[in-house]
């Protein structure tokens, strides 16, 4: 290998189930990868990962080590035969794409013809990344709208919405008894506060809305 040689990692992965399902062996993947990388002028370093699930990348030490090495500039490209050999989740895939952009290494997926060294490949990946970013933004915006609606309607999570934390039977019985005697929710809350009774969440102040919720859900 000369000083000017470019190094490409060719990543081949199979799990036991994948071998059963489609019969694509590591040797078959390696043959495709070597041809693709060498035809582009790369010195090939073959990486094999056997018996590893594609569910996420954290459980694949060979891939995680290769990505770290690419980020450091120890290789220039990563070749993979198919997208599902690289990542099964959109999050993992886009994370890898982001790293290739940030650190300037090439990502080539043979099945999709997606190659970040080409204008078309960069365009497709940019669109995919933009779509994912837009989706994250829309989810965040929806969450903000939900929280604002709760505030506008004075709804409290764990009181008016969501699961109610466990209430001690003695407190629940006391609220029910006082309410059955005709006391208002406000009066019951004031009595609980004056007696120093801790709230369900360990606070020191009871509110009429909390008392009402406990009474109605008894």
Short mmCIF file of C-alpha atoms in Angstrom, two decimals:
data_model
loop_
_atom_site.label_atom_id
_atom_site.label_comp_id
_atom_site.label_asym_id
_atom_site.label_seq_id
_atom_site.Cartn_x
_atom_site.Cartn_y
_atom_site.Cartn_z
CA UNK A 1 0.00 0.00 0.00
CA UNK A 2 1.47 3.36 -1.05
CA UNK A 3 1.38 6.49 1.04
CA UNK A 4 -1.27 7.98 -1.26
CA UNK A 5 -3.54 4.91 -1.21
CA UNK A 6 -7.13 5.45 -0.20
CA UNK A 7 -8.61 3.00 2.27
CA UNK A 8 -12.21 1.81 2.10
CA UNK A 9 -13.87 -0.25 4.79
CA UNK A 10 -16.09 -2.91 3.26
CA UNK A 11 -18.60 -3.94 5.90
CA UNK A 12 -20.32 -7.33 5.64
CA UNK A 13 -22.78 -8.51 8.24
CA UNK A 14 -25.06 -11.49 8.74
CA UNK A 15 -27.10 -12.77 11.63
CA UNK A 16 -28.14 -16.37 11.91
CA UNK A 17 -31.73 -15.49 11.03
CA UNK A 18 -30.68 -13.48 7.99
CA UNK A 19 -28.69 -16.42 6.65
CA UNK A 20 -31.74 -18.63 7.01
CA UNK A 21 -34.05 -16.07 5.42
CA UNK A 22 -32.12 -15.03 2.33
CA UNK A 23 -28.98 -17.10 2.12
CA UNK A 24 -26.73 -14.09 1.51
CA UNK A 25 -23.40 -15.20 2.96
CA UNK A 26 -20.51 -13.06 4.12
CA UNK A 27 -18.43 -14.35 1.22
CA UNK A 28 -21.05 -13.22 -1.30
CA UNK A 29 -21.21 -9.77 0.27
CA UNK A 30 -17.43 -9.49 0.34
CA UNK A 31 -17.17 -10.29 -3.36
CA UNK A 32 -19.59 -7.50 -4.28
CA UNK A 33 -17.98 -5.02 -1.91
CA UNK A 34 -14.41 -5.72 -3.01
CA UNK A 35 -15.30 -5.27 -6.68
CA UNK A 36 -17.16 -1.98 -6.00
CA UNK A 37 -14.42 -0.50 -3.83
CA UNK A 38 -11.43 -1.60 -5.87
CA UNK A 39 -13.05 -0.37 -9.08
CA UNK A 40 -13.12 3.07 -7.43
CA UNK A 41 -9.42 2.90 -6.70
CA UNK A 42 -9.57 2.01 -3.01
CA UNK A 43 -7.35 -0.25 -0.97
CA UNK A 44 -9.89 -2.59 0.66
CA UNK A 45 -10.05 -3.46 4.33
CA UNK A 46 -12.73 -6.08 4.80
CA UNK A 47 -14.79 -6.02 8.00
CA UNK A 48 -16.95 -8.98 9.00
CA UNK A 49 -19.63 -9.05 11.66
CA UNK A 50 -21.25 -12.41 12.25
CA UNK A 51 -24.27 -13.27 14.35
CA UNK A 52 -25.09 -9.64 15.12
CA UNK A 53 -28.59 -8.23 14.91
CA UNK A 54 -29.26 -5.17 12.78
CA UNK A 55 -31.77 -3.78 15.26
CA UNK A 56 -29.33 -1.08 16.39
CA UNK A 57 -25.67 -0.27 15.95
CA UNK A 58 -24.75 -0.29 19.63
CA UNK A 59 -24.58 -4.07 19.68
CA UNK A 60 -22.18 -4.26 16.72
CA UNK A 61 -18.61 -3.60 17.89
CA UNK A 62 -17.03 -4.02 14.45
CA UNK A 63 -19.25 -1.33 12.92
CA UNK A 64 -18.95 1.08 15.84
CA UNK A 65 -15.14 0.75 15.74
CA UNK A 66 -15.15 1.33 11.97
CA UNK A 67 -17.25 4.47 12.30
CA UNK A 68 -14.91 5.84 14.97
CA UNK A 69 -11.94 5.11 12.72
CA UNK A 70 -13.60 6.83 9.75
CA UNK A 71 -14.33 9.88 11.91
CA UNK A 72 -10.63 10.07 12.78
CA UNK A 73 -9.64 10.00 9.10
CA UNK A 74 -8.04 6.55 9.25
CA UNK A 75 -10.10 5.51 6.21
CA UNK A 76 -11.89 7.42 3.47
CA UNK A 77 -15.00 5.36 2.69
CA UNK A 78 -17.50 2.80 3.95
CA UNK A 79 -19.04 0.37 1.46
CA UNK A 80 -22.07 -1.78 2.36
CA UNK A 81 -24.08 -4.09 0.11
CA UNK A 82 -27.52 -3.19 1.44
CA UNK A 83 -29.10 -0.62 3.71
CA UNK A 84 -30.37 -3.27 6.13
CA UNK A 85 -26.80 -4.56 6.59
CA UNK A 86 -25.86 -1.10 7.86
CA UNK A 87 -28.93 0.00 9.85
CA UNK A 88 -32.51 -1.08 10.40
CA UNK A 89 -33.72 2.12 12.05
CA UNK A 90 -34.02 5.49 10.37
CA UNK A 91 -32.42 7.11 13.40
CA UNK A 92 -29.30 4.96 13.19
CA UNK A 93 -29.01 5.45 9.43
CA UNK A 94 -29.32 9.22 9.61
CA UNK A 95 -26.85 9.27 12.50
CA UNK A 96 -24.31 7.51 10.29
CA UNK A 97 -25.08 9.86 7.39
CA UNK A 98 -24.58 12.87 9.66
CA UNK A 99 -21.20 11.52 10.73
CA UNK A 100 -20.11 11.04 7.12
CA UNK A 101 -21.02 14.67 6.43
CA UNK A 102 -19.37 16.00 9.55
CA UNK A 103 -16.08 14.15 9.14
CA UNK A 104 -15.96 14.07 5.35
CA UNK A 105 -15.90 10.36 4.57
CA UNK A 106 -17.76 8.55 1.80
CA UNK A 107 -20.74 6.28 2.32
CA UNK A 108 -21.78 3.89 -0.46
CA UNK A 109 -24.83 1.60 -0.36
CA UNK A 110 -24.74 -0.75 -3.33
CA UNK A 111 -28.41 -1.82 -3.33
CA UNK A 112 -29.73 1.75 -3.48
CA UNK A 113 -26.99 3.10 -5.68
CA UNK A 114 -26.64 5.74 -2.97
CA UNK A 115 -23.17 7.21 -2.80
CA UNK A 116 -22.31 10.40 -0.97
CA UNK A 117 -19.39 10.89 -3.35
CA UNK A 118 -21.89 11.74 -6.12
CA UNK A 119 -24.08 14.80 -6.49
CA UNK A 120 -27.22 12.63 -6.73
CA UNK A 121 -26.29 10.68 -3.62
CA UNK A 122 -25.62 13.81 -1.59
CA UNK A 123 -28.90 15.27 -2.79
CA UNK A 124 -30.92 12.21 -1.73
CA UNK A 125 -29.21 12.03 1.66
CA UNK A 126 -29.73 15.77 2.22
CA UNK A 127 -33.43 15.42 1.46
CA UNK A 128 -33.72 12.45 3.82
CA UNK A 129 -31.94 14.35 6.59
CA UNK A 130 -34.10 17.43 6.02
CA UNK A 131 -37.27 15.34 6.17
CA UNK A 132 -36.16 13.76 9.45
CA UNK A 133 -35.30 17.17 10.89
CA UNK A 134 -38.69 18.53 9.81
CA UNK A 135 -40.45 15.56 11.44
CA UNK A 136 -38.56 16.15 14.71
CA UNK A 137 -39.55 19.82 14.57
CA UNK A 138 -43.21 19.01 13.96
CA UNK A 139 -43.25 16.56 16.87
CA UNK A 140 -41.72 19.22 19.11
CA UNK A 141 -44.28 21.78 17.93
CA UNK A 142 -47.17 19.39 18.60
CA UNK A 143 -45.85 18.77 22.11
CA UNK A 144 -45.68 22.50 22.76
CA UNK A 145 -49.28 22.87 21.56
CA UNK A 146 -50.41 20.08 23.88
CA UNK A 147 -48.64 21.64 26.88
CA UNK A 148 -50.07 25.06 26.05
CA UNK A 149 -53.58 23.60 25.82
CA UNK A 150 -53.14 22.03 29.26
CA UNK A 151 -51.99 25.33 30.72
CA UNK A 152 -54.85 27.24 29.08
CA UNK A 153 -57.38 24.79 30.51
CA UNK A 154 -55.61 24.59 33.90
CA UNK A 155 -55.14 20.83 33.53
CA UNK A 156 -52.50 19.14 35.66
CA UNK A 157 -50.81 15.86 34.70
CA UNK A 158 -51.49 13.27 37.37
CA UNK A 159 -54.54 15.23 38.51
CA UNK A 160 -56.72 16.00 35.51
CA UNK A 161 -54.74 13.95 33.01
CA UNK A 162 -52.75 10.76 32.99
CA UNK A 163 -52.53 8.09 35.66
CA UNK A 164 -53.29 9.21 39.18
CA UNK A 165 -50.56 8.32 41.68
CA UNK A 166 -51.56 5.94 44.42
CA UNK A 167 -53.52 7.64 47.21
CA UNK A 168 -53.40 6.35 50.76
CA UNK A 169 -56.73 4.79 51.68
CA UNK A 170 -57.01 6.88 54.83
CA UNK A 171 -56.76 10.11 52.82
CA UNK A 172 -59.17 8.89 50.16
CA UNK A 173 -61.67 7.82 52.83
CA UNK A 174 -61.34 11.16 54.60
CA UNK A 175 -62.03 13.10 51.41
CA UNK A 176 -65.04 10.92 50.64
CA UNK A 177 -66.40 11.28 54.16
CA UNK A 178 -66.02 15.06 54.21
CA UNK A 179 -67.57 15.37 50.77
CA UNK A 180 -70.51 13.17 51.73
CA UNK A 181 -71.06 15.50 54.70
CA UNK A 182 -71.52 18.34 52.23
CA UNK A 183 -68.14 20.06 52.45
CA UNK A 184 -66.90 21.78 49.31
CA UNK A 185 -63.72 20.69 47.59
CA UNK A 186 -62.14 23.99 48.66
CA UNK A 187 -63.04 23.39 52.32
CA UNK A 188 -61.67 19.86 52.22
CA UNK A 189 -58.41 21.09 50.68
CA UNK A 190 -58.10 23.80 53.36
CA UNK A 191 -58.65 21.24 56.14
CA UNK A 192 -56.01 18.92 54.68
CA UNK A 193 -53.57 21.82 54.45
CA UNK A 194 -54.24 23.00 58.01
CA UNK A 195 -53.72 19.46 59.32
CA UNK A 196 -50.40 19.21 57.51
CA UNK A 197 -51.43 16.22 55.40
CA UNK A 198 -48.92 15.53 52.64
CA UNK A 199 -50.23 15.51 49.09
CA UNK A 200 -50.15 12.46 46.86
CA UNK A 201 -46.85 13.62 45.34
CA UNK A 202 -45.39 14.59 48.69
CA UNK A 203 -46.15 18.29 48.46
CA UNK A 204 -47.48 20.46 51.24
CA UNK A 205 -50.44 22.13 49.58
CA UNK A 206 -53.75 20.65 48.52
CA UNK A 207 -55.90 22.22 45.81
CA UNK A 208 -59.65 21.85 45.26
CA UNK A 209 -59.04 20.34 41.81
CA UNK A 210 -56.86 17.61 43.34
CA UNK A 211 -59.46 16.80 45.99
CA UNK A 212 -62.21 16.68 43.38
CA UNK A 213 -60.20 14.35 41.15
CA UNK A 214 -59.51 11.92 44.01
CA UNK A 215 -63.14 11.94 45.09
CA UNK A 216 -64.52 11.32 41.59
CA UNK A 217 -62.05 8.53 40.89
CA UNK A 218 -62.64 6.67 44.15
#
